[in-house]
Coordinates of C-alpha atoms and ligand atoms in Angstrom, one line a residue:
M1 CA -133.8 38.7 247.6
D2 CA -135.5 37.8 250.9
G3 CA -134.5 34.0 250.1
I4 CA -130.9 35.2 249.7
M5 CA -130.9 37.6 252.9
G6 CA -132.5 35.3 255.2
I7 CA -129.9 32.8 254.7
R8 CA -129.9 29.5 256.7
K9 CA -127.0 27.7 258.1
V10 CA -126.2 25.1 256.0
A11 CA -123.8 22.2 256.9
S12 CA -120.8 22.6 255.0
H13 CA -120.5 20.2 251.8
C14 CA -117.6 22.6 250.2
S15 CA -115.1 20.8 247.9
L16 CA -111.7 19.5 249.2
V17 CA -112.4 18.8 252.8
D18 CA -109.6 15.9 252.8
G19 CA -106.2 17.6 253.1
D20 CA -106.1 19.7 250.0
D21 CA -104.4 23.5 250.0
L22 CA -107.9 24.5 248.7
D23 CA -110.0 23.4 251.3
L24 CA -112.4 26.2 252.3
A25 CA -112.5 24.7 255.8
R26 CA -108.6 25.1 256.1
L27 CA -108.9 28.5 254.4
L28 CA -111.1 29.7 257.3
D29 CA -108.5 28.7 259.5
K30 CA -106.9 31.6 262.0
P31 CA -104.8 33.5 259.8
K32 CA -101.0 32.5 260.3
L33 CA -97.8 33.4 258.7
N34 CA -96.6 30.7 256.3
I35 CA -93.3 29.6 258.1
E36 CA -91.5 27.8 255.1
R37 CA -92.0 31.3 253.5
Q38 CA -90.3 33.4 255.8
R39 CA -87.1 31.0 255.8
S40 CA -86.6 33.2 252.4
F41 CA -86.8 36.5 254.0
D42 CA -83.6 38.8 253.8
D43 CA -81.9 40.1 257.0
R44 CA -84.2 43.0 256.9
S45 CA -87.5 41.2 256.3
L46 CA -86.5 39.2 259.5
S47 CA -86.4 41.9 261.9
E48 CA -89.5 43.2 260.5
L49 CA -90.9 39.5 260.7
S50 CA -90.7 39.9 264.5
I51 CA -93.1 42.8 264.4
N52 CA -95.2 41.0 261.9
I53 CA -95.8 38.2 264.2
R54 CA -96.9 40.3 266.9
A55 CA -99.4 42.1 264.6
V56 CA -100.7 38.3 263.7
D57 CA -100.9 37.5 267.3
A58 CA -102.8 40.5 268.0
F59 CA -105.2 39.8 265.1
D60 CA -105.2 36.4 266.4
S61 CA -106.5 37.1 269.9
M62 CA -109.1 39.4 268.3
Y63 CA -110.2 37.1 265.5
S64 CA -113.7 35.7 266.0
P65 CA -115.9 34.9 262.8
G66 CA -119.1 35.7 264.4
G67 CA -118.6 38.7 266.0
I68 CA -116.9 41.1 263.8
R69 CA -116.5 44.8 264.9
S70 CA -118.6 47.4 262.8
G71 CA -116.8 50.3 263.6
F72 CA -117.8 52.3 261.0
D73 CA -115.6 55.5 261.5
T74 CA -112.5 54.2 262.8
P75 CA -109.8 52.1 260.8
A76 CA -109.3 49.4 263.1
S77 CA -106.4 48.3 261.5
S78 CA -104.3 51.2 262.8
A79 CA -105.0 50.4 266.2
R80 CA -104.1 46.6 265.8
N81 CA -100.4 47.1 265.9
S82 CA -97.5 49.6 267.0
F83 CA -97.2 51.6 263.7
E84 CA -97.6 55.0 263.9
P85 CA -100.3 55.4 261.0
H86 CA -99.5 57.5 258.1
P87 CA -101.2 60.9 258.1
M88 CA -102.8 59.9 254.3
V89 CA -104.3 56.8 256.2
A90 CA -107.1 58.9 257.8
E91 CA -107.6 61.2 254.8
A92 CA -107.8 58.0 252.8
W93 CA -110.8 56.4 254.8
E94 CA -112.5 59.5 254.7
A95 CA -112.3 59.8 251.0
L96 CA -113.3 56.4 250.7
R97 CA -116.3 56.7 252.8
R98 CA -117.5 59.7 250.9
S99 CA -117.5 57.1 247.7
L100 CA -119.9 54.7 249.3
V101 CA -123.4 54.4 247.5
Y102 CA -126.3 53.3 248.9
F103 CA -129.6 51.4 247.8
R104 CA -132.7 51.9 249.8
G105 CA -130.5 52.7 253.0
Q106 CA -127.9 50.0 252.6
P107 CA -124.5 50.4 251.5
V108 CA -123.8 48.3 248.3
G109 CA -120.5 49.6 246.8
T110 CA -118.5 52.6 246.3
I111 CA -118.5 55.0 243.1
A112 CA -115.6 54.9 240.7
A113 CA -114.8 58.6 241.2
V114 CA -115.9 61.2 243.4
D115 CA -114.1 63.9 241.1
H116 CA -117.0 67.1 241.4
A117 CA -114.1 69.1 239.2
S118 CA -114.3 67.2 236.1
E119 CA -117.1 68.1 233.5
E120 CA -117.3 65.0 232.1
V121 CA -119.1 62.3 234.3
L122 CA -119.2 59.5 231.7
N123 CA -119.5 56.4 233.8
Y124 CA -117.3 57.5 236.7
D125 CA -120.5 57.9 238.9
Q126 CA -121.0 54.2 238.6
V127 CA -120.1 51.3 241.2
F128 CA -117.8 49.3 238.9
V129 CA -117.2 45.7 239.9
R130 CA -113.5 45.8 239.4
D131 CA -113.1 49.0 240.9
F132 CA -115.2 47.9 244.0
V133 CA -112.7 45.0 244.9
P134 CA -110.0 46.9 246.5
S135 CA -112.7 49.0 248.6
A136 CA -114.2 45.6 249.5
L137 CA -110.4 44.6 251.0
A138 CA -110.2 47.5 252.5
F139 CA -113.6 47.2 254.6
L140 CA -113.0 43.5 254.8
I141 CA -109.8 43.9 256.8
N142 CA -111.2 46.7 258.9
G143 CA -113.9 44.5 259.9
E144 CA -116.9 46.0 257.9
P145 CA -118.1 42.8 256.1
E146 CA -121.6 43.9 255.4
I147 CA -121.1 46.2 252.4
V148 CA -119.3 43.5 250.7
K149 CA -122.1 41.2 251.3
N150 CA -124.7 43.7 250.3
F151 CA -122.5 44.2 247.0
L152 CA -122.2 40.4 246.2
L153 CA -125.8 39.8 246.8
K154 CA -126.9 42.9 244.8
T155 CA -124.6 42.0 241.7
L156 CA -126.0 38.6 242.1
L157 CA -129.5 39.8 241.4
L158 CA -128.2 41.8 238.2
Q159 CA -126.7 38.7 236.8
G160 CA -130.1 37.4 236.7
W161 CA -131.4 40.3 234.2
E162 CA -131.6 39.4 230.5
K163 CA -128.9 41.0 228.8
R164 CA -129.1 42.3 225.2
V165 CA -126.9 44.1 222.8
D166 CA -129.3 45.1 219.9
R167 CA -131.0 41.7 218.9
F168 CA -128.3 39.7 220.5
K169 CA -128.8 38.1 223.7
L170 CA -125.7 37.5 226.0
G171 CA -124.7 34.5 228.2
E172 CA -127.0 33.8 231.6
G173 CA -123.6 34.3 233.6
V174 CA -122.3 37.6 232.3
M175 CA -121.7 39.8 235.5
P176 CA -122.2 43.6 235.2
A177 CA -119.3 45.8 234.4
S178 CA -121.0 48.5 236.6
F179 CA -124.3 49.8 237.8
K180 CA -125.8 52.8 239.0
V181 CA -128.2 53.6 241.8
L182 CA -130.9 56.3 241.0
H183 CA -132.4 58.0 243.7
D184 CA -135.9 59.4 243.1
P185 CA -136.3 61.8 245.8
L186 CA -140.1 62.8 245.0
R187 CA -141.6 59.0 244.8
K188 CA -138.7 58.1 247.5
V189 CA -137.5 55.1 245.6
D190 CA -134.2 53.9 244.6
T191 CA -133.6 51.7 241.6
I192 CA -130.8 50.3 239.7
I193 CA -129.1 50.3 236.2
A194 CA -126.6 48.5 235.3
D195 CA -124.1 47.9 232.2
F196 CA -123.1 44.4 230.9
G197 CA -121.3 46.1 228.0
E198 CA -124.4 47.2 226.1
S199 CA -123.7 50.9 227.1
A200 CA -120.1 50.6 227.3
I201 CA -117.7 52.5 225.1
G202 CA -116.9 49.9 222.3
R203 CA -119.8 47.5 223.9
V204 CA -117.7 44.6 225.2
A205 CA -118.7 42.8 228.1
P206 CA -116.6 42.2 231.0
V207 CA -114.8 39.2 231.0
D208 CA -113.1 39.8 234.3
S209 CA -116.4 40.8 236.3
G210 CA -117.5 37.4 236.9
F211 CA -114.0 36.0 237.7
W212 CA -113.6 39.1 240.5
W213 CA -117.4 38.3 241.8
I214 CA -116.0 34.8 242.7
I215 CA -112.7 36.0 244.0
L216 CA -114.5 38.5 246.3
L217 CA -116.5 35.9 247.5
R218 CA -113.9 33.6 248.5
A219 CA -112.4 36.9 250.1
Y220 CA -115.5 37.6 252.4
T221 CA -115.8 33.9 253.2
K222 CA -112.2 33.5 254.3
S223 CA -112.1 36.8 255.9
T224 CA -115.5 36.5 258.0
G225 CA -115.7 32.9 258.3
D226 CA -119.3 32.9 257.3
L227 CA -119.6 30.1 255.0
S228 CA -123.2 30.6 255.0
L229 CA -123.1 33.3 252.1
A230 CA -121.2 30.9 249.7
E231 CA -123.3 28.0 250.4
T232 CA -126.6 29.5 249.5
P233 CA -128.4 28.1 246.5
E234 CA -128.2 31.5 244.6
C235 CA -124.6 32.2 245.2
Q236 CA -123.8 28.2 244.1
K237 CA -125.7 29.2 241.0
G238 CA -124.2 32.0 240.3
M239 CA -120.9 30.3 240.2
R240 CA -122.0 28.0 238.1
L241 CA -123.4 30.4 235.5
I242 CA -120.0 32.2 235.4
L243 CA -118.2 28.8 234.9
A244 CA -120.5 27.8 232.3
L245 CA -119.4 30.5 230.1
C246 CA -115.9 30.0 230.6
L247 CA -115.7 26.0 230.7
S248 CA -117.6 25.3 227.5
E249 CA -116.1 23.3 224.9
G250 CA -115.9 24.8 221.4
F251 CA -113.3 24.9 218.7
D252 CA -110.8 25.7 220.8
T253 CA -107.5 24.3 220.9
F254 CA -105.9 26.1 223.7
P255 CA -107.0 25.9 227.6
T256 CA -106.8 29.6 227.9
L257 CA -110.0 31.8 227.5
L258 CA -110.7 33.4 224.1
C259 CA -111.5 37.2 224.4
A260 CA -112.2 40.4 222.8
D261 CA -110.0 43.6 223.0
G262 CA -111.4 45.9 226.1
C263 CA -112.8 43.1 228.3
S264 CA -110.9 44.0 231.3
M265 CA -109.4 46.8 233.4
I266 CA -108.1 47.8 230.1
D267 CA -111.3 48.3 228.7
R268 CA -110.5 50.1 225.4
R269 CA -108.6 48.6 222.2
M270 CA -105.0 47.8 223.4
G271 CA -103.9 44.9 221.2
I272 CA -104.7 42.4 223.8
Y273 CA -107.6 40.1 222.2
G274 CA -106.8 36.6 221.8
Y275 CA -105.5 35.1 225.2
P276 CA -104.7 38.2 227.2
I277 CA -102.6 37.3 230.5
E278 CA -104.8 39.8 232.4
I279 CA -107.9 37.5 231.8
Q280 CA -105.8 34.0 232.4
A281 CA -104.4 34.9 235.5
L282 CA -108.1 36.0 236.9
F283 CA -109.7 33.1 235.2
F284 CA -107.2 30.7 237.1
M285 CA -107.7 32.5 240.5
A286 CA -111.2 32.4 239.9
L287 CA -111.1 28.4 239.2
R288 CA -109.4 27.7 242.0
C289 CA -111.5 30.2 244.4
A290 CA -114.8 28.2 242.9
L291 CA -113.5 24.7 243.4
A292 CA -112.9 25.5 247.2
M293 CA -116.7 26.8 247.5
L294 CA -118.6 24.6 245.3
K295 CA -120.6 22.0 246.8
H296 CA -120.5 18.5 246.2
D297 CA -123.9 18.1 244.9
A298 CA -125.1 16.8 241.8
E299 CA -124.7 20.2 239.9
G300 CA -121.8 21.3 241.6
K301 CA -119.7 17.8 241.3
E302 CA -119.8 18.2 237.3
F303 CA -118.3 21.7 237.5
I304 CA -115.7 20.5 240.0
E305 CA -114.4 17.5 237.5
R306 CA -114.3 20.3 234.7
I307 CA -112.6 23.0 236.9
V308 CA -110.0 20.0 238.0
K309 CA -109.0 19.1 234.1
R310 CA -109.1 22.8 233.0
L311 CA -106.6 24.1 235.5
H312 CA -104.3 21.3 234.9
A313 CA -104.3 22.2 231.2
L314 CA -104.1 25.9 232.0
S315 CA -101.3 25.8 234.3
Y316 CA -99.1 23.4 232.0
H317 CA -100.1 25.8 229.1
M318 CA -99.3 29.4 230.7
R319 CA -96.2 28.0 232.7
N320 CA -94.8 26.9 229.4
Y321 CA -95.9 29.1 226.8
F322 CA -96.4 32.4 228.4
W323 CA -93.5 32.2 230.6
L324 CA -90.3 34.6 229.3
D325 CA -87.0 34.5 230.7
F326 CA -83.3 35.4 229.2
Q327 CA -83.0 31.8 228.3
K328 CA -86.2 31.1 226.7
L329 CA -85.9 34.8 224.6
N330 CA -82.7 33.1 223.2
V331 CA -84.4 29.9 222.4
I332 CA -87.4 32.1 220.6
Y333 CA -84.7 34.0 219.0
R334 CA -83.2 30.9 217.6
Y335 CA -86.7 29.5 216.4
K336 CA -87.0 27.7 213.1
T337 CA -90.5 28.1 211.2
E338 CA -92.7 26.0 209.4
E339 CA -92.3 23.1 211.4
Y340 CA -95.3 20.8 211.0
S341 CA -96.6 17.8 213.4
H342 CA -95.9 16.9 216.9
T343 CA -92.2 17.1 216.8
A344 CA -92.4 21.1 216.6
V345 CA -90.4 23.1 218.8
N346 CA -92.1 26.4 217.6
K347 CA -95.5 25.1 218.0
F348 CA -97.2 28.3 217.3
N349 CA -95.3 29.2 214.5
V350 CA -93.4 32.7 216.0
I351 CA -91.4 34.2 213.4
P352 CA -88.3 35.4 215.2
D353 CA -88.2 38.6 213.4
S354 CA -91.5 39.7 215.2
I355 CA -89.7 40.0 218.4
P356 CA -89.6 43.4 219.2
E357 CA -86.1 45.3 219.8
W358 CA -87.1 46.8 223.2
V359 CA -87.3 43.1 224.8
F360 CA -83.7 42.4 224.0
D361 CA -82.8 45.4 226.4
F362 CA -85.6 45.0 228.8
M363 CA -84.9 41.3 229.9
P364 CA -82.3 41.0 232.4
T365 CA -80.1 38.0 233.1
R366 CA -82.0 37.2 236.3
G367 CA -85.8 37.3 236.3
G368 CA -88.7 36.6 234.2
Y369 CA -92.4 37.0 233.5
F370 CA -95.5 36.1 231.8
I371 CA -95.8 37.7 228.5
G372 CA -99.3 39.6 227.4
N373 CA -100.5 37.1 224.9
V374 CA -99.6 33.8 223.2
S375 CA -101.5 32.9 220.1
P376 CA -100.7 31.5 216.4
A377 CA -97.9 33.3 215.2
R378 CA -98.1 36.0 217.6
M379 CA -96.5 36.7 221.0
D380 CA -97.3 39.8 222.7
F381 CA -94.0 40.5 224.6
R382 CA -95.6 43.3 226.6
W383 CA -95.5 43.3 230.5
F384 CA -98.8 43.6 232.2
A385 CA -98.5 44.1 235.9
L386 CA -101.9 42.9 237.0
G387 CA -101.7 39.6 235.1
N388 CA -98.2 39.0 236.5
C389 CA -99.5 39.9 240.2
F390 CA -102.2 37.7 240.1
A391 CA -100.4 34.9 238.4
I392 CA -98.3 35.3 241.8
L393 CA -101.5 35.4 244.0
S394 CA -103.1 32.4 242.5
S395 CA -100.2 30.4 242.3
L396 CA -100.4 29.9 238.6
A397 CA -96.7 30.9 238.9
T398 CA -94.6 28.1 240.3
P399 CA -92.5 29.4 243.4
E400 CA -89.4 29.8 240.9
Q401 CA -91.5 31.8 238.5
S402 CA -93.0 34.3 241.3
M403 CA -89.4 35.0 242.3
A404 CA -88.4 35.5 238.8
I405 CA -90.8 38.2 238.6
M406 CA -90.0 40.0 241.7
D407 CA -86.2 39.8 240.6
L408 CA -87.8 41.6 237.3
I409 CA -89.6 44.3 239.1
E410 CA -86.5 45.0 241.2
A411 CA -83.8 44.8 237.9
R412 CA -86.6 47.1 235.9
W413 CA -87.7 49.3 238.8
D414 CA -87.2 52.9 236.7
E415 CA -89.4 51.4 234.2
L416 CA -92.2 49.7 236.0
V417 CA -92.3 51.9 239.0
G418 CA -90.6 54.8 238.6
E419 CA -92.0 57.8 239.9
M420 CA -95.4 56.2 240.6
P421 CA -96.0 52.7 240.9
L422 CA -97.0 50.7 238.8
K423 CA -97.1 50.6 235.1
I424 CA -100.5 48.9 233.8
A425 CA -98.4 47.9 230.9
Y426 CA -94.8 48.2 229.4
P427 CA -93.7 49.5 227.1
A428 CA -96.1 51.9 225.2
I429 CA -96.9 51.6 221.7
E430 CA -96.6 54.5 219.2
G431 CA -96.3 55.9 216.0
H432 CA -97.4 53.6 213.5
E433 CA -98.3 50.5 215.8
W434 CA -100.5 52.8 218.0
R435 CA -102.4 54.0 215.1
I436 CA -103.0 50.4 213.8
V437 CA -103.4 48.7 217.1
T438 CA -105.4 51.5 219.1
G439 CA -107.2 52.6 216.2
C440 CA -105.6 56.0 217.0
D441 CA -107.3 56.2 220.2
P442 CA -106.4 59.9 221.4
K443 CA -107.0 58.8 225.2
N444 CA -104.2 55.9 224.7
T445 CA -101.4 57.9 223.4
R446 CA -97.8 56.7 224.2
W447 CA -97.0 56.5 227.9
S448 CA -100.8 57.6 229.1
Y449 CA -103.6 55.8 230.5
H450 CA -103.5 51.9 229.4
N451 CA -100.8 52.6 227.0
G452 CA -98.1 52.5 229.5
G453 CA -99.7 54.5 232.1
S454 CA -99.0 54.2 235.7
W455 CA -102.2 53.2 237.9
P456 CA -101.8 53.8 241.9
V457 CA -104.7 51.0 242.5
L458 CA -102.1 48.3 241.3
L459 CA -100.0 48.8 244.4
W460 CA -102.0 46.5 246.3
M461 CA -101.6 43.7 243.8
L462 CA -98.0 44.3 244.2
T463 CA -97.8 44.4 248.0
A464 CA -99.7 41.3 248.2
A465 CA -97.4 39.9 245.8
C466 CA -94.3 41.3 247.5
I467 CA -95.7 39.7 251.0
K468 CA -96.4 36.5 249.2
T469 CA -93.0 36.1 248.0
G470 CA -91.2 37.2 251.1
R471 CA -90.1 40.5 249.9
P472 CA -92.2 43.2 251.6
Q473 CA -89.1 45.4 251.2
I474 CA -89.9 46.0 247.5
A475 CA -93.8 46.8 248.6
R476 CA -92.4 49.3 251.1
R477 CA -90.4 51.0 248.8
A478 CA -93.1 51.3 246.4
I479 CA -95.6 52.7 248.9
E480 CA -92.9 55.1 249.8
V481 CA -92.7 56.3 246.4
A482 CA -96.9 56.6 246.0
E483 CA -96.9 58.4 249.5
T484 CA -94.9 61.6 248.2
R485 CA -97.6 62.0 245.6
L486 CA -100.8 60.7 245.7
L487 CA -102.6 62.6 248.4
K488 CA -101.0 65.9 247.1
D489 CA -102.0 65.3 243.6
G490 CA -105.7 64.4 244.9
W491 CA -105.7 60.5 244.3
P492 CA -105.5 60.5 240.3
E493 CA -106.9 57.4 238.6
Y494 CA -103.2 57.2 236.7
Y495 CA -100.2 59.0 235.9
D496 CA -98.6 59.6 232.6
G497 CA -95.0 59.6 231.3
T498 CA -92.2 57.0 230.8
L499 CA -91.5 57.4 234.5
G500 CA -95.0 58.0 235.7
R501 CA -94.5 61.7 236.6
Y502 CA -97.1 63.5 235.2
V503 CA -100.8 63.3 236.7
G504 CA -102.7 61.6 233.8
K505 CA -104.2 63.8 230.8
Q506 CA -107.7 62.9 231.7
A507 CA -107.1 61.4 234.7
R508 CA -110.2 61.6 237.4
K509 CA -109.3 62.7 240.8
F510 CA -110.4 61.2 243.9
Q511 CA -110.6 57.7 241.9
T512 CA -111.9 55.1 244.2
W513 CA -109.8 52.5 243.7
S514 CA -106.7 54.7 243.9
I515 CA -107.6 55.3 247.6
A516 CA -108.6 51.9 248.4
G517 CA -105.5 50.5 246.7
Y518 CA -103.2 52.6 248.8
L519 CA -105.4 51.6 252.4
V520 CA -105.1 47.9 251.4
A521 CA -101.5 47.9 250.6
K522 CA -100.6 49.9 253.6
M523 CA -103.0 47.4 256.1
M524 CA -101.6 44.3 254.3
L525 CA -98.0 45.3 254.9
E526 CA -98.8 46.3 258.3
D527 CA -100.4 42.9 259.0
P528 CA -99.4 40.4 256.2
S529 CA -101.9 37.8 258.0
H530 CA -104.7 39.4 255.6
L531 CA -102.7 38.2 252.5
G532 CA -104.9 34.8 252.8
M533 CA -107.9 36.5 251.8
I534 CA -106.5 37.3 248.3
S535 CA -104.0 34.7 247.7
L536 CA -103.8 30.9 247.2
E537 CA -100.9 28.6 248.2
E538 CA -99.8 26.1 245.5
D539 CA -101.8 23.4 244.8
K540 CA -99.4 20.3 245.3
A541 CA -101.7 18.2 242.9
M542 CA -100.8 20.5 240.0
K543 CA -97.0 20.0 240.9
P544 CA -96.1 16.4 239.1
L545 CA -96.9 17.9 235.8
M546 CA -95.1 20.7 235.7
K547 CA -91.5 19.9 234.8
R548 CA -88.7 22.7 235.5
S549 CA -88.3 24.1 231.8
S550 CA -84.5 24.0 230.9
S551 CA -84.7 27.7 230.4
W552 CA -85.8 28.8 233.9
T553 CA -82.7 30.4 235.7
C554 CA -83.4 30.3 239.3
Ligands
GLC601 C1 -111.8 53.2 233.2 C2 -110.8 52.1 233.4 C3 -111.6 50.6 234.0 C4 -112.1 51.2 235.2 C5 -113.2 52.7 234.9 C6 -113.8 53.0 236.4 O1 -112.8 52.7 232.4 O2 -110.2 51.7 232.1 O3 -110.3 49.8 234.5 O4 -113.1 50.1 235.7 O5 -112.4 53.3 234.4 O6 -112.7 53.4 237.0

């Protein structure tokens, strides 16, 4: 621990210092708005833009990577601009601070939910890696990076633990799903317990945790300008261990990552085993973040080469086989089956009869999205919010595809946003299909929880995607919808119903990532320069491979 904390300043050997988008040195430039993108803003956005530019200027003049403020009580962001802060913002900050978890006097994370009314605590009293991400972004935006650094270092130490389920040892790089700090008031000692899947309901290891860790390390580096943390041998090794888990060669014929059901935010059986978009988008993002942070030393170089190859293959595969729009749907609808050899059009032998009825109505003429899963004879046509937002943020989606995703959200507003943003997945599975797919899960009944429930935490991802695509008005509309209910309802974990009108059946109240997600959405919209922390521009090097498919509309 001391070795990590006592970080020495090392010369930057980060990759891609030669003019690439991913160059960390450039990532750490003062935040600026992307002028290209602004040209696509509509009239309303243009008037907003002048406000945003003022906000950015204000931020620029305050920005000093070394001397971050640590005003632990004041939300600095609201002082930075001319907006009157919404009364919910102050309440949200207070609630977020109440969720802080301390280890030996230092804040190391935020608890999943501070719901005193709930009888069943389960593991909601733990710090979840994925849940901490919006908290971390809120603290970074507010100029409080210490807690994020503490969290990154603490989880890195946990990665080093030996992980077992019964007699089986898990891969070295696996990051915990969650950890808990135990305070012993008598002996005055704090200890930590962690869960890598061996205690989790269903016993699945969280594939997303390692990706979130890498993504957060880059967000910290980009936000603070402190390269030294990412450059420590410990962080470099942590990244390599995570990468070693997902870059290994085996029987795979696809560049996507093969996963068990329940290995991500959707941590129960929901038929997302195989190659879920939720994981592939985070995988892509984490690979690009790691590429920017890995050193070009002997060990780093090997991984850099493997990452570059994988990114090419992965973007090709995803952009071609996961992408669905009106034209592509029509092509699949007319697929021939049992084709053999390299000339096959229907490569995965998808039987057109397996296309669900709902997708024909759901698909707008303009718009498209990355479907849930693609594997032999199986396309999961469901829409997943996190995967699609992160496809935009990581530039896994081409600019045309990103626009099409936003078009779809606008065209299917009632279905995807309704009365509470945002549906985690659409549509719900019901009846016999629900029995088979979920194993009769009483928590995931139709239009509830992971099965078509609405999750306020997703608001920050939607907002970031809206800003990236130059369509902040969509985010503004969604935030206004959320503001009518969130505080009044006590920041629920999720909402139920086709429109998300009902507080979720078993939803926790004061769910931290609902609170932090709202704050991040608000602050990013107020000052879009923060987007860079969690977004990557398109990598030009990947472009030539990407031929525009004849099925793309825009
Ligand atoms: C539930 C969610 C999961 C989240 C956890 C803590 O298990 O499905 O995504 O991380 O609660 O909030």
